[in-house]
Amino acid sequence: NANNALVIESEDIAEIYLEEFNQMFYDKNFHIHKEVVTYENIKTDDLVVSVYFSPKSNTYENGIKELIENAQEYIYIPIFYLTHKGLANELVDAKDRGVAIKIILDATAARNKYSMHRKLRKKGISIKVENFGGKMHAKSIIVDDKYIVSGSMNLTKAGNTKNDENTLVIMNEELAKQYKKYFLKLWTSIPNKYLYKDPNAESLESGNSCHDAIDNDFDHKVDSKDSRCNI
């Protein structure tokens, strides 16, 4: 899987996560039954962090939308699922005002009928569907060498309004540039033809997916038993 991980040494942020965890573990409250746990602009030694927990935080509206609206240079998105209509509309608006947008989407997610990548391509936004035989499993956004959005929330309506998810919005130039470098390395590794077509997650055009003993496209057929591995 292409993914990202964060290590934050902060007792304050650990306490915030503990507060959210206790609602579920001890109080048995999940989803809309939880109390709101949202903390914004927490300063550590080298970061400014905002913490959101879906669905009560309304993470997209309160934590993500403003970043997209205020982006000036670029928005890069390595993402598993992308079905959030509001975000798709904001990305089109950002592209129209001159912001460079690149998205790497998971091959399995690209087969989802609600995926917004087809609409976004028609609007001139650059989207590559990964072909490295794994998963683009990051749920993240990089903005203007300044912000990283990362966590467990897919960019979907359910991720924002139904599921129990956590999302961090981090302001740190060094980390944003580091993550941008990784994103662009992945972007360059994916052939340009996948700007226009979607490889199947298990097929001869998708990395080692026909020889890894994994059902990459979840059709209950593995490797040589999948017809796409025998074309």
mmCIF file with all atom_site columns, C-alpha atoms in Angstrom:
data_model
loop_
_atom_site.group_PDB
_atom_site.id
_atom_site.type_symbol
_atom_site.label_atom_id
_atom_site.label_alt_id
_atom_site.label_comp_id
_atom_site.label_asym_id
_atom_site.label_entity_id
_atom_site.label_seq_id
_atom_site.pdbx_PDB_ins_code
_atom_site.Cartn_x
_atom_site.Cartn_y
_atom_site.Cartn_z
_atom_site.occupancy
_atom_site.B_iso_or_equiv
_atom_site.pdbx_formal_charge
_atom_site.auth_seq_id
_atom_site.auth_comp_id
_atom_site.auth_asym_id
_atom_site.auth_atom_id
_atom_site.pdbx_PDB_model_num
ATOM 1   C CA . ASN A 1 1   ? 0.000   0.000   0.000   1.00 0.00 ? 1   ASN A CA 1
ATOM 2   C CA . ALA A 1 2   ? 1.039   3.580   -0.650  1.00 0.00 ? 2   ALA A CA 1
ATOM 3   C CA . ASN A 1 3   ? 0.278   5.282   2.632   1.00 0.00 ? 3   ASN A CA 1
ATOM 4   C CA . ASN A 1 4   ? 1.509   7.813   5.145   1.00 0.00 ? 4   ASN A CA 1
ATOM 5   C CA . ALA A 1 5   ? 2.093   7.795   8.888   1.00 0.00 ? 5   ALA A CA 1
ATOM 6   C CA . LEU A 1 6   ? 2.529   10.543  11.441  1.00 0.00 ? 6   LEU A CA 1
ATOM 7   C CA . VAL A 1 7   ? 4.287   10.550  14.800  1.00 0.00 ? 7   VAL A CA 1
ATOM 8   C CA . ILE A 1 8   ? 3.356   13.528  16.971  1.00 0.00 ? 8   ILE A CA 1
ATOM 9   C CA . GLU A 1 9   ? 4.941   13.873  20.400  1.00 0.00 ? 9   GLU A CA 1
ATOM 10  C CA . SER A 1 10  ? 2.309   15.863  22.258  1.00 0.00 ? 10  SER A CA 1
ATOM 11  C CA . GLU A 1 11  ? 0.582   15.047  25.525  1.00 0.00 ? 11  GLU A CA 1
ATOM 12  C CA . ASP A 1 12  ? -2.185  17.520  24.645  1.00 0.00 ? 12  ASP A CA 1
ATOM 13  C CA . ILE A 1 13  ? -3.028  15.746  21.396  1.00 0.00 ? 13  ILE A CA 1
ATOM 14  C CA . ALA A 1 14  ? -2.768  12.337  23.070  1.00 0.00 ? 14  ALA A CA 1
ATOM 15  C CA . GLU A 1 15  ? -5.310  13.510  25.656  1.00 0.00 ? 15  GLU A CA 1
ATOM 16  C CA . ILE A 1 16  ? -7.662  14.615  22.873  1.00 0.00 ? 16  ILE A CA 1
ATOM 17  C CA . TYR A 1 17  ? -7.514  11.174  21.272  1.00 0.00 ? 17  TYR A CA 1
ATOM 18  C CA . LEU A 1 18  ? -8.054  9.570   24.671  1.00 0.00 ? 18  LEU A CA 1
ATOM 19  C CA . GLU A 1 19  ? -11.168 11.694  25.186  1.00 0.00 ? 19  GLU A CA 1
ATOM 20  C CA . GLU A 1 20  ? -12.592 10.470  21.880  1.00 0.00 ? 20  GLU A CA 1
ATOM 21  C CA . PHE A 1 21  ? -11.544 6.866   22.540  1.00 0.00 ? 21  PHE A CA 1
ATOM 22  C CA . ASN A 1 22  ? -13.211 6.803   25.961  1.00 0.00 ? 22  ASN A CA 1
ATOM 23  C CA . GLN A 1 23  ? -16.559 7.808   24.481  1.00 0.00 ? 23  GLN A CA 1
ATOM 24  C CA . MET A 1 24  ? -16.539 4.663   22.398  1.00 0.00 ? 24  MET A CA 1
ATOM 25  C CA . PHE A 1 25  ? -14.744 2.206   24.688  1.00 0.00 ? 25  PHE A CA 1
ATOM 26  C CA . TYR A 1 26  ? -16.329 3.070   28.035  1.00 0.00 ? 26  TYR A CA 1
ATOM 27  C CA . ASP A 1 27  ? -19.501 4.995   27.185  1.00 0.00 ? 27  ASP A CA 1
ATOM 28  C CA . LYS A 1 28  ? -20.349 2.797   24.167  1.00 0.00 ? 28  LYS A CA 1
ATOM 29  C CA . ASN A 1 29  ? -21.236 5.888   22.141  1.00 0.00 ? 29  ASN A CA 1
ATOM 30  C CA . PHE A 1 30  ? -20.487 5.832   18.435  1.00 0.00 ? 30  PHE A CA 1
ATOM 31  C CA . HIS A 1 31  ? -21.283 7.883   15.342  1.00 0.00 ? 31  HIS A CA 1
ATOM 32  C CA . ILE A 1 32  ? -23.870 10.622  15.951  1.00 0.00 ? 32  ILE A CA 1
ATOM 33  C CA . HIS A 1 33  ? -24.287 9.590   19.599  1.00 0.00 ? 33  HIS A CA 1
ATOM 34  C CA . LYS A 1 34  ? -20.880 10.906  20.605  1.00 0.00 ? 34  LYS A CA 1
ATOM 35  C CA . GLU A 1 35  ? -20.160 14.344  22.011  1.00 0.00 ? 35  GLU A CA 1
ATOM 36  C CA . VAL A 1 36  ? -18.226 16.736  19.779  1.00 0.00 ? 36  VAL A CA 1
ATOM 37  C CA . VAL A 1 37  ? -14.454 16.501  20.207  1.00 0.00 ? 37  VAL A CA 1
ATOM 38  C CA . THR A 1 38  ? -12.795 19.183  18.096  1.00 0.00 ? 38  THR A CA 1
ATOM 39  C CA . TYR A 1 39  ? -9.671  21.155  18.965  1.00 0.00 ? 39  TYR A CA 1
ATOM 40  C CA . GLU A 1 40  ? -8.164  23.669  16.570  1.00 0.00 ? 40  GLU A CA 1
ATOM 41  C CA . ASN A 1 41  ? -4.770  25.384  16.263  1.00 0.00 ? 41  ASN A CA 1
ATOM 42  C CA . ILE A 1 42  ? -2.891  23.415  18.924  1.00 0.00 ? 42  ILE A CA 1
ATOM 43  C CA . LYS A 1 43  ? 0.747   24.522  18.969  1.00 0.00 ? 43  LYS A CA 1
ATOM 44  C CA . THR A 1 44  ? 3.559   22.046  19.530  1.00 0.00 ? 44  THR A CA 1
ATOM 45  C CA . ASP A 1 45  ? 7.281   22.745  19.208  1.00 0.00 ? 45  ASP A CA 1
ATOM 46  C CA . ASP A 1 46  ? 7.147   22.706  15.404  1.00 0.00 ? 46  ASP A CA 1
ATOM 47  C CA . LEU A 1 47  ? 3.528   22.190  14.349  1.00 0.00 ? 47  LEU A CA 1
ATOM 48  C CA . VAL A 1 48  ? 0.132   23.810  14.455  1.00 0.00 ? 48  VAL A CA 1
ATOM 49  C CA . VAL A 1 49  ? -2.454  21.016  14.570  1.00 0.00 ? 49  VAL A CA 1
ATOM 50  C CA . SER A 1 50  ? -6.234  20.895  14.410  1.00 0.00 ? 50  SER A CA 1
ATOM 51  C CA . VAL A 1 51  ? -7.981  17.648  15.404  1.00 0.00 ? 51  VAL A CA 1
ATOM 52  C CA . TYR A 1 52  ? -11.358 16.524  14.063  1.00 0.00 ? 52  TYR A CA 1
ATOM 53  C CA . PHE A 1 53  ? -13.421 13.388  14.665  1.00 0.00 ? 53  PHE A CA 1
ATOM 54  C CA . SER A 1 54  ? -16.186 12.426  12.274  1.00 0.00 ? 54  SER A CA 1
ATOM 55  C CA . PRO A 1 55  ? -19.091 12.535  12.218  1.00 0.00 ? 55  PRO A CA 1
ATOM 56  C CA . LYS A 1 56  ? -19.625 15.092  14.996  1.00 0.00 ? 56  LYS A CA 1
ATOM 57  C CA . SER A 1 57  ? -16.843 17.477  13.931  1.00 0.00 ? 57  SER A CA 1
ATOM 58  C CA . ASN A 1 58  ? -18.240 17.961  10.403  1.00 0.00 ? 58  ASN A CA 1
ATOM 59  C CA . THR A 1 59  ? -14.639 17.611  9.333   1.00 0.00 ? 59  THR A CA 1
ATOM 60  C CA . TYR A 1 60  ? -15.003 18.658  5.721   1.00 0.00 ? 60  TYR A CA 1
ATOM 61  C CA . GLU A 1 61  ? -16.878 21.895  6.413   1.00 0.00 ? 61  GLU A CA 1
ATOM 62  C CA . ASN A 1 62  ? -14.847 22.884  9.467   1.00 0.00 ? 62  ASN A CA 1
ATOM 63  C CA . GLY A 1 63  ? -11.390 21.579  8.661   1.00 0.00 ? 63  GLY A CA 1
ATOM 64  C CA . ILE A 1 64  ? -10.902 21.022  4.931   1.00 0.00 ? 64  ILE A CA 1
ATOM 65  C CA . LYS A 1 65  ? -13.127 23.297  2.871   1.00 0.00 ? 65  LYS A CA 1
ATOM 66  C CA . GLU A 1 66  ? -11.368 26.532  3.853   1.00 0.00 ? 66  GLU A CA 1
ATOM 67  C CA . LEU A 1 67  ? -7.978  25.090  2.883   1.00 0.00 ? 67  LEU A CA 1
ATOM 68  C CA . ILE A 1 68  ? -9.274  24.264  -0.589  1.00 0.00 ? 68  ILE A CA 1
ATOM 69  C CA . GLU A 1 69  ? -10.946 27.669  -0.947  1.00 0.00 ? 69  GLU A CA 1
ATOM 70  C CA . ASN A 1 70  ? -7.780  29.514  0.092   1.00 0.00 ? 70  ASN A CA 1
ATOM 71  C CA . ALA A 1 71  ? -5.218  27.453  -1.841  1.00 0.00 ? 71  ALA A CA 1
ATOM 72  C CA . GLN A 1 72  ? -3.016  29.640  -4.037  1.00 0.00 ? 72  GLN A CA 1
ATOM 73  C CA . GLU A 1 73  ? -0.438  27.391  -5.724  1.00 0.00 ? 73  GLU A CA 1
ATOM 74  C CA . TYR A 1 74  ? -1.305  23.696  -5.618  1.00 0.00 ? 74  TYR A CA 1
ATOM 75  C CA . ILE A 1 75  ? -3.496  20.982  -4.123  1.00 0.00 ? 75  ILE A CA 1
ATOM 76  C CA . TYR A 1 76  ? -2.127  17.424  -4.290  1.00 0.00 ? 76  TYR A CA 1
ATOM 77  C CA . ILE A 1 77  ? -4.364  14.571  -3.168  1.00 0.00 ? 77  ILE A CA 1
ATOM 78  C CA . PRO A 1 78  ? -3.237  10.956  -2.693  1.00 0.00 ? 78  PRO A CA 1
ATOM 79  C CA . ILE A 1 79  ? -6.515  9.245   -1.857  1.00 0.00 ? 79  ILE A CA 1
ATOM 80  C CA . PHE A 1 80  ? -8.333  5.932   -1.569  1.00 0.00 ? 80  PHE A CA 1
ATOM 81  C CA . TYR A 1 81  ? -11.950 6.991   -2.233  1.00 0.00 ? 81  TYR A CA 1
ATOM 82  C CA . LEU A 1 82  ? -13.079 10.326  -3.691  1.00 0.00 ? 82  LEU A CA 1
ATOM 83  C CA . THR A 1 83  ? -16.873 10.620  -3.861  1.00 0.00 ? 83  THR A CA 1
ATOM 84  C CA . HIS A 1 84  ? -17.508 13.860  -1.935  1.00 0.00 ? 84  HIS A CA 1
ATOM 85  C CA . LYS A 1 85  ? -19.470 16.144  -4.278  1.00 0.00 ? 85  LYS A CA 1
ATOM 86  C CA . GLY A 1 86  ? -18.816 19.328  -2.325  1.00 0.00 ? 86  GLY A CA 1
ATOM 87  C CA . LEU A 1 87  ? -15.071 18.757  -2.426  1.00 0.00 ? 87  LEU A CA 1
ATOM 88  C CA . ALA A 1 88  ? -15.231 17.983  -6.143  1.00 0.00 ? 88  ALA A CA 1
ATOM 89  C CA . ASN A 1 89  ? -16.973 21.307  -6.781  1.00 0.00 ? 89  ASN A CA 1
ATOM 90  C CA . GLU A 1 90  ? -14.409 23.197  -4.675  1.00 0.00 ? 90  GLU A CA 1
ATOM 91  C CA . LEU A 1 91  ? -11.579 21.547  -6.607  1.00 0.00 ? 91  LEU A CA 1
ATOM 92  C CA . VAL A 1 92  ? -13.094 22.680  -9.903  1.00 0.00 ? 92  VAL A CA 1
ATOM 93  C CA . ASP A 1 93  ? -13.361 26.227  -8.555  1.00 0.00 ? 93  ASP A CA 1
ATOM 94  C CA . ALA A 1 94  ? -9.732  26.094  -7.387  1.00 0.00 ? 94  ALA A CA 1
ATOM 95  C CA . LYS A 1 95  ? -8.588  24.845  -10.794 1.00 0.00 ? 95  LYS A CA 1
ATOM 96  C CA . ASP A 1 96  ? -10.507 27.642  -12.510 1.00 0.00 ? 96  ASP A CA 1
ATOM 97  C CA . ARG A 1 97  ? -8.681  30.275  -10.446 1.00 0.00 ? 97  ARG A CA 1
ATOM 98  C CA . GLY A 1 98  ? -5.302  28.827  -11.430 1.00 0.00 ? 98  GLY A CA 1
ATOM 99  C CA . VAL A 1 99  ? -4.451  26.381  -8.653  1.00 0.00 ? 99  VAL A CA 1
ATOM 100 C CA . ALA A 1 100 ? -2.501  23.324  -9.878  1.00 0.00 ? 100 ALA A CA 1
ATOM 101 C CA . ILE A 1 101 ? -4.337  20.163  -8.872  1.00 0.00 ? 101 ILE A CA 1
ATOM 102 C CA . LYS A 1 102 ? -3.055  16.597  -9.050  1.00 0.00 ? 102 LYS A CA 1
ATOM 103 C CA . ILE A 1 103 ? -4.845  13.543  -7.649  1.00 0.00 ? 103 ILE A CA 1
ATOM 104 C CA . ILE A 1 104 ? -3.660  9.934   -7.366  1.00 0.00 ? 104 ILE A CA 1
ATOM 105 C CA . LEU A 1 105 ? -6.635  7.604   -6.932  1.00 0.00 ? 105 LEU A CA 1
ATOM 106 C CA . ASP A 1 106 ? -6.795  3.956   -5.920  1.00 0.00 ? 106 ASP A CA 1
ATOM 107 C CA . ALA A 1 107 ? -7.563  1.571   -8.809  1.00 0.00 ? 107 ALA A CA 1
ATOM 108 C CA . THR A 1 108 ? -10.306 -0.285  -6.930  1.00 0.00 ? 108 THR A CA 1
ATOM 109 C CA . ALA A 1 109 ? -11.951 2.978   -5.883  1.00 0.00 ? 109 ALA A CA 1
ATOM 110 C CA . ALA A 1 110 ? -11.908 4.173   -9.488  1.00 0.00 ? 110 ALA A CA 1
ATOM 111 C CA . ARG A 1 111 ? -14.390 1.385   -10.278 1.00 0.00 ? 111 ARG A CA 1
ATOM 112 C CA . ASN A 1 112 ? -16.895 2.802   -7.793  1.00 0.00 ? 112 ASN A CA 1
ATOM 113 C CA . LYS A 1 113 ? -19.857 4.274   -9.666  1.00 0.00 ? 113 LYS A CA 1
ATOM 114 C CA . TYR A 1 114 ? -19.937 7.280   -7.325  1.00 0.00 ? 114 TYR A CA 1
ATOM 115 C CA . SER A 1 115 ? -16.281 8.203   -7.834  1.00 0.00 ? 115 SER A CA 1
ATOM 116 C CA . MET A 1 116 ? -15.917 11.867  -8.772  1.00 0.00 ? 116 MET A CA 1
ATOM 117 C CA . HIS A 1 117 ? -12.722 11.383  -10.775 1.00 0.00 ? 117 HIS A CA 1
ATOM 118 C CA . ARG A 1 118 ? -14.548 11.061  -14.095 1.00 0.00 ? 118 ARG A CA 1
ATOM 119 C CA . LYS A 1 119 ? -16.323 14.388  -13.565 1.00 0.00 ? 119 LYS A CA 1
ATOM 120 C CA . LEU A 1 120 ? -13.103 16.057  -12.458 1.00 0.00 ? 120 LEU A CA 1
ATOM 121 C CA . ARG A 1 121 ? -11.199 14.813  -15.496 1.00 0.00 ? 121 ARG A CA 1
ATOM 122 C CA . LYS A 1 122 ? -13.841 16.331  -17.746 1.00 0.00 ? 122 LYS A CA 1
ATOM 123 C CA . LYS A 1 123 ? -13.241 19.632  -15.963 1.00 0.00 ? 123 LYS A CA 1
ATOM 124 C CA . GLY A 1 124 ? -9.535  19.486  -16.805 1.00 0.00 ? 124 GLY A CA 1
ATOM 125 C CA . ILE A 1 125 ? -8.191  18.277  -13.457 1.00 0.00 ? 125 ILE A CA 1
ATOM 126 C CA . SER A 1 126 ? -5.198  15.926  -13.643 1.00 0.00 ? 126 SER A CA 1
ATOM 127 C CA . ILE A 1 127 ? -5.969  12.554  -12.056 1.00 0.00 ? 127 ILE A CA 1
ATOM 128 C CA . LYS A 1 128 ? -3.892  9.404   -12.310 1.00 0.00 ? 128 LYS A CA 1
ATOM 129 C CA . VAL A 1 129 ? -5.251  6.028   -11.218 1.00 0.00 ? 129 VAL A CA 1
ATOM 130 C CA . GLU A 1 130 ? -2.460  3.985   -9.652  1.00 0.00 ? 130 GLU A CA 1
ATOM 131 C CA . ASN A 1 131 ? -1.164  0.911   -11.476 1.00 0.00 ? 131 ASN A CA 1
ATOM 132 C CA . PHE A 1 132 ? 1.363   -0.432  -8.987  1.00 0.00 ? 132 PHE A CA 1
ATOM 133 C CA . GLY A 1 133 ? -0.667  -3.464  -7.990  1.00 0.00 ? 133 GLY A CA 1
ATOM 134 C CA . GLY A 1 134 ? -1.335  -2.368  -4.439  1.00 0.00 ? 134 GLY A CA 1
ATOM 135 C CA . LYS A 1 135 ? -3.509  0.301   -2.957  1.00 0.00 ? 135 LYS A CA 1
ATOM 136 C CA . MET A 1 136 ? -3.379  4.061   -2.816  1.00 0.00 ? 136 MET A CA 1
ATOM 137 C CA . HIS A 1 137 ? -4.591  3.927   0.756   1.00 0.00 ? 137 HIS A CA 1
ATOM 138 C CA . ALA A 1 138 ? -3.597  7.380   1.994   1.00 0.00 ? 138 ALA A CA 1
ATOM 139 C CA . LYS A 1 139 ? -6.451  9.675   2.955   1.00 0.00 ? 139 LYS A CA 1
ATOM 140 C CA . SER A 1 140 ? -4.651  12.959  2.675   1.00 0.00 ? 140 SER A CA 1
ATOM 141 C CA . ILE A 1 141 ? -4.210  16.362  1.045   1.00 0.00 ? 141 ILE A CA 1
ATOM 142 C CA . ILE A 1 142 ? -1.148  18.594  0.621   1.00 0.00 ? 142 ILE A CA 1
ATOM 143 C CA . VAL A 1 143 ? -1.642  22.339  0.083   1.00 0.00 ? 143 VAL A CA 1
ATOM 144 C CA . ASP A 1 144 ? 0.802   25.090  -0.895  1.00 0.00 ? 144 ASP A CA 1
ATOM 145 C CA . ASP A 1 145 ? 3.960   23.767  0.838   1.00 0.00 ? 145 ASP A CA 1
ATOM 146 C CA . LYS A 1 146 ? 2.183   24.598  4.074   1.00 0.00 ? 146 LYS A CA 1
ATOM 147 C CA . TYR A 1 147 ? -0.607  22.197  5.063   1.00 0.00 ? 147 TYR A CA 1
ATOM 148 C CA . ILE A 1 148 ? -1.114  18.454  5.317   1.00 0.00 ? 148 ILE A CA 1
ATOM 149 C CA . VAL A 1 149 ? -4.529  16.899  5.895   1.00 0.00 ? 149 VAL A CA 1
ATOM 150 C CA . SER A 1 150 ? -4.232  13.286  7.047   1.00 0.00 ? 150 SER A CA 1
ATOM 151 C CA . GLY A 1 151 ? -6.148  10.652  8.957   1.00 0.00 ? 151 GLY A CA 1
ATOM 152 C CA . SER A 1 152 ? -8.575  7.785   8.508   1.00 0.00 ? 152 SER A CA 1
ATOM 153 C CA . MET A 1 153 ? -11.387 9.662   6.738   1.00 0.00 ? 153 MET A CA 1
ATOM 154 C CA . ASN A 1 154 ? -12.000 8.950   3.078   1.00 0.00 ? 154 ASN A CA 1
ATOM 155 C CA . LEU A 1 155 ? -13.106 11.961  1.052   1.00 0.00 ? 155 LEU A CA 1
ATOM 156 C CA . THR A 1 156 ? -16.681 10.712  0.953   1.00 0.00 ? 156 THR A CA 1
ATOM 157 C CA . LYS A 1 157 ? -20.017 11.785  2.383   1.00 0.00 ? 157 LYS A CA 1
ATOM 158 C CA . ALA A 1 158 ? -20.076 8.733   4.663   1.00 0.00 ? 158 ALA A CA 1
ATOM 159 C CA . GLY A 1 159 ? -16.564 9.486   5.888   1.00 0.00 ? 159 GLY A CA 1
ATOM 160 C CA . ASN A 1 160 ? -17.671 12.952  6.911   1.00 0.00 ? 160 ASN A CA 1
ATOM 161 C CA . THR A 1 161 ? -21.204 12.357  8.227   1.00 0.00 ? 161 THR A CA 1
ATOM 162 C CA . LYS A 1 162 ? -21.543 8.703   9.296   1.00 0.00 ? 162 LYS A CA 1
ATOM 163 C CA . ASN A 1 163 ? -18.300 6.940   10.152  1.00 0.00 ? 163 ASN A CA 1
ATOM 164 C CA . ASP A 1 164 ? -16.142 7.270   13.250  1.00 0.00 ? 164 ASP A CA 1
ATOM 165 C CA . GLU A 1 165 ? -12.985 8.788   11.757  1.00 0.00 ? 165 GLU A CA 1
ATOM 166 C CA . ASN A 1 166 ? -10.088 10.988  12.815  1.00 0.00 ? 166 ASN A CA 1
ATOM 167 C CA . THR A 1 167 ? -8.497  13.759  10.780  1.00 0.00 ? 167 THR A CA 1
ATOM 168 C CA . LEU A 1 168 ? -5.570  16.066  11.460  1.00 0.00 ? 168 LEU A CA 1
ATOM 169 C CA . VAL A 1 169 ? -4.900  19.358  9.714   1.00 0.00 ? 169 VAL A CA 1
ATOM 170 C CA . ILE A 1 170 ? -1.217  20.133  10.194  1.00 0.00 ? 170 ILE A CA 1
ATOM 171 C CA . MET A 1 171 ? 0.569   23.361  9.381   1.00 0.00 ? 171 MET A CA 1
ATOM 172 C CA . ASN A 1 172 ? 4.298   22.775  8.858   1.00 0.00 ? 172 ASN A CA 1
ATOM 173 C CA . GLU A 1 173 ? 6.249   23.756  5.756   1.00 0.00 ? 173 GLU A CA 1
ATOM 174 C CA . GLU A 1 174 ? 8.985   21.133  6.123   1.00 0.00 ? 174 GLU A CA 1
ATOM 175 C CA . LEU A 1 175 ? 6.514   18.241  6.404   1.00 0.00 ? 175 LEU A CA 1
ATOM 176 C CA . ALA A 1 176 ? 4.360   19.556  3.577   1.00 0.00 ? 176 ALA A CA 1
ATOM 177 C CA . LYS A 1 177 ? 7.367   19.779  1.260   1.00 0.00 ? 177 LYS A CA 1
ATOM 178 C CA . GLN A 1 178 ? 8.520   16.294  2.285   1.00 0.00 ? 178 GLN A CA 1
ATOM 179 C CA . TYR A 1 179 ? 5.107   14.798  1.570   1.00 0.00 ? 179 TYR A CA 1
ATOM 180 C CA . LYS A 1 180 ? 4.885   16.700  -1.726  1.00 0.00 ? 180 LYS A CA 1
ATOM 181 C CA . LYS A 1 181 ? 8.197   15.129  -2.780  1.00 0.00 ? 181 LYS A CA 1
ATOM 182 C CA . TYR A 1 182 ? 6.823   11.647  -2.065  1.00 0.00 ? 182 TYR A CA 1
ATOM 183 C CA . PHE A 1 183 ? 3.588   12.409  -3.900  1.00 0.00 ? 183 PHE A CA 1
ATOM 184 C CA . LEU A 1 184 ? 5.423   13.641  -7.005  1.00 0.00 ? 184 LEU A CA 1
ATOM 185 C CA . LYS A 1 185 ? 7.655   10.552  -6.988  1.00 0.00 ? 185 LYS A CA 1
ATOM 186 C CA . LEU A 1 186 ? 4.536   8.368   -7.084  1.00 0.00 ? 186 LEU A CA 1
ATOM 187 C CA . TRP A 1 187 ? 2.958   10.617  -9.711  1.00 0.00 ? 187 TRP A CA 1
ATOM 188 C CA . THR A 1 188 ? 5.963   10.315  -12.006 1.00 0.00 ? 188 THR A CA 1
ATOM 189 C CA . SER A 1 189 ? 6.044   6.522   -11.579 1.00 0.00 ? 189 SER A CA 1
ATOM 190 C CA . ILE A 1 190 ? 2.491   6.157   -12.962 1.00 0.00 ? 190 ILE A CA 1
ATOM 191 C CA . PRO A 1 191 ? 2.384   6.259   -16.801 1.00 0.00 ? 191 PRO A CA 1
ATOM 192 C CA . ASN A 1 192 ? 0.596   9.229   -18.320 1.00 0.00 ? 192 ASN A CA 1
ATOM 193 C CA . LYS A 1 193 ? -1.918  6.963   -20.071 1.00 0.00 ? 193 LYS A CA 1
ATOM 194 C CA . TYR A 1 194 ? -3.566  6.514   -16.692 1.00 0.00 ? 194 TYR A CA 1
ATOM 195 C CA . LEU A 1 195 ? -4.533  10.154  -16.780 1.00 0.00 ? 195 LEU A CA 1
ATOM 196 C CA . TYR A 1 196 ? -7.233  8.996   -19.185 1.00 0.00 ? 196 TYR A CA 1
ATOM 197 C CA . LYS A 1 197 ? -7.907  5.324   -18.451 1.00 0.00 ? 197 LYS A CA 1
ATOM 198 C CA . ASP A 1 198 ? -8.336  3.294   -15.284 1.00 0.00 ? 198 ASP A CA 1
ATOM 199 C CA . PRO A 1 199 ? -6.282  0.117   -14.871 1.00 0.00 ? 199 PRO A CA 1
ATOM 200 C CA . ASN A 1 200 ? -7.947  -2.719  -13.037 1.00 0.00 ? 200 ASN A CA 1
ATOM 201 C CA . ALA A 1 201 ? -6.441  -3.384  -9.632  1.00 0.00 ? 201 ALA A CA 1
ATOM 202 C CA . GLU A 1 202 ? -5.774  -7.001  -10.610 1.00 0.00 ? 202 GLU A CA 1
ATOM 203 C CA . SER A 1 203 ? -4.541  -7.211  -14.179 1.00 0.00 ? 203 SER A CA 1
ATOM 204 C CA . LEU A 1 204 ? -1.412  -7.481  -16.283 1.00 0.00 ? 204 LEU A CA 1
ATOM 205 C CA . GLU A 1 205 ? -1.165  -3.666  -16.368 1.00 0.00 ? 205 GLU A CA 1
ATOM 206 C CA . SER A 1 206 ? -1.226  -3.316  -12.588 1.00 0.00 ? 206 SER A CA 1
ATOM 207 C CA . GLY A 1 207 ? 2.220   -4.067  -11.197 1.00 0.00 ? 207 GLY A CA 1
ATOM 208 C CA . ASN A 1 208 ? 2.698   -7.466  -9.580  1.00 0.00 ? 208 ASN A CA 1
ATOM 209 C CA . SER A 1 209 ? -1.029  -7.932  -8.945  1.00 0.00 ? 209 SER A CA 1
ATOM 210 C CA . CYS A 1 210 ? -1.256  -11.139 -11.003 1.00 0.00 ? 210 CYS A CA 1
ATOM 211 C CA . HIS A 1 211 ? 1.457   -12.842 -8.945  1.00 0.00 ? 211 HIS A CA 1
ATOM 212 C CA . ASP A 1 212 ? 0.932   -11.682 -5.357  1.00 0.00 ? 212 ASP A CA 1
ATOM 213 C CA . ALA A 1 213 ? -1.675  -14.218 -4.075  1.00 0.00 ? 213 ALA A CA 1
ATOM 214 C CA . ILE A 1 214 ? -3.976  -11.321 -3.183  1.00 0.00 ? 214 ILE A CA 1
ATOM 215 C CA . ASP A 1 215 ? -7.482  -10.605 -4.451  1.00 0.00 ? 215 ASP A CA 1
ATOM 216 C CA . ASN A 1 216 ? -6.657  -7.002  -5.316  1.00 0.00 ? 216 ASN A CA 1
ATOM 217 C CA . ASP A 1 217 ? -9.999  -6.155  -6.946  1.00 0.00 ? 217 ASP A CA 1
ATOM 218 C CA . PHE A 1 218 ? -12.176 -8.112  -4.491  1.00 0.00 ? 218 PHE A CA 1
ATOM 219 C CA . ASP A 1 219 ? -13.872 -10.261 -7.133  1.00 0.00 ? 219 ASP A CA 1
ATOM 220 C CA . HIS A 1 220 ? -13.013 -13.562 -5.354  1.00 0.00 ? 220 HIS A CA 1
ATOM 221 C CA . LYS A 1 221 ? -10.571 -14.499 -8.113  1.00 0.00 ? 221 LYS A CA 1
ATOM 222 C CA . VAL A 1 222 ? -6.866  -14.461 -7.379  1.00 0.00 ? 222 VAL A CA 1
ATOM 223 C CA . ASP A 1 223 ? -3.945  -14.165 -9.806  1.00 0.00 ? 223 ASP A CA 1
ATOM 224 C CA . SER A 1 224 ? -4.246  -16.637 -12.709 1.00 0.00 ? 224 SER A CA 1
ATOM 225 C CA . LYS A 1 225 ? -7.861  -17.348 -11.805 1.00 0.00 ? 225 LYS A CA 1
ATOM 226 C CA . ASP A 1 226 ? -8.735  -13.760 -12.690 1.00 0.00 ? 226 ASP A CA 1
ATOM 227 C CA . SER A 1 227 ? -9.407  -13.409 -16.412 1.00 0.00 ? 227 SER A CA 1
ATOM 228 C CA . ARG A 1 228 ? -7.627  -10.039 -16.534 1.00 0.00 ? 228 ARG A CA 1
ATOM 229 C CA . CYS A 1 229 ? -4.399  -11.806 -15.653 1.00 0.00 ? 229 CYS A CA 1
ATOM 230 C CA . ASN A 1 230 ? -4.642  -14.040 -18.711 1.00 0.00 ? 230 ASN A CA 1
ATOM 231 C CA . ILE A 1 231 ? -5.297  -11.567 -21.497 1.00 0.00 ? 231 ILE A CA 1
#
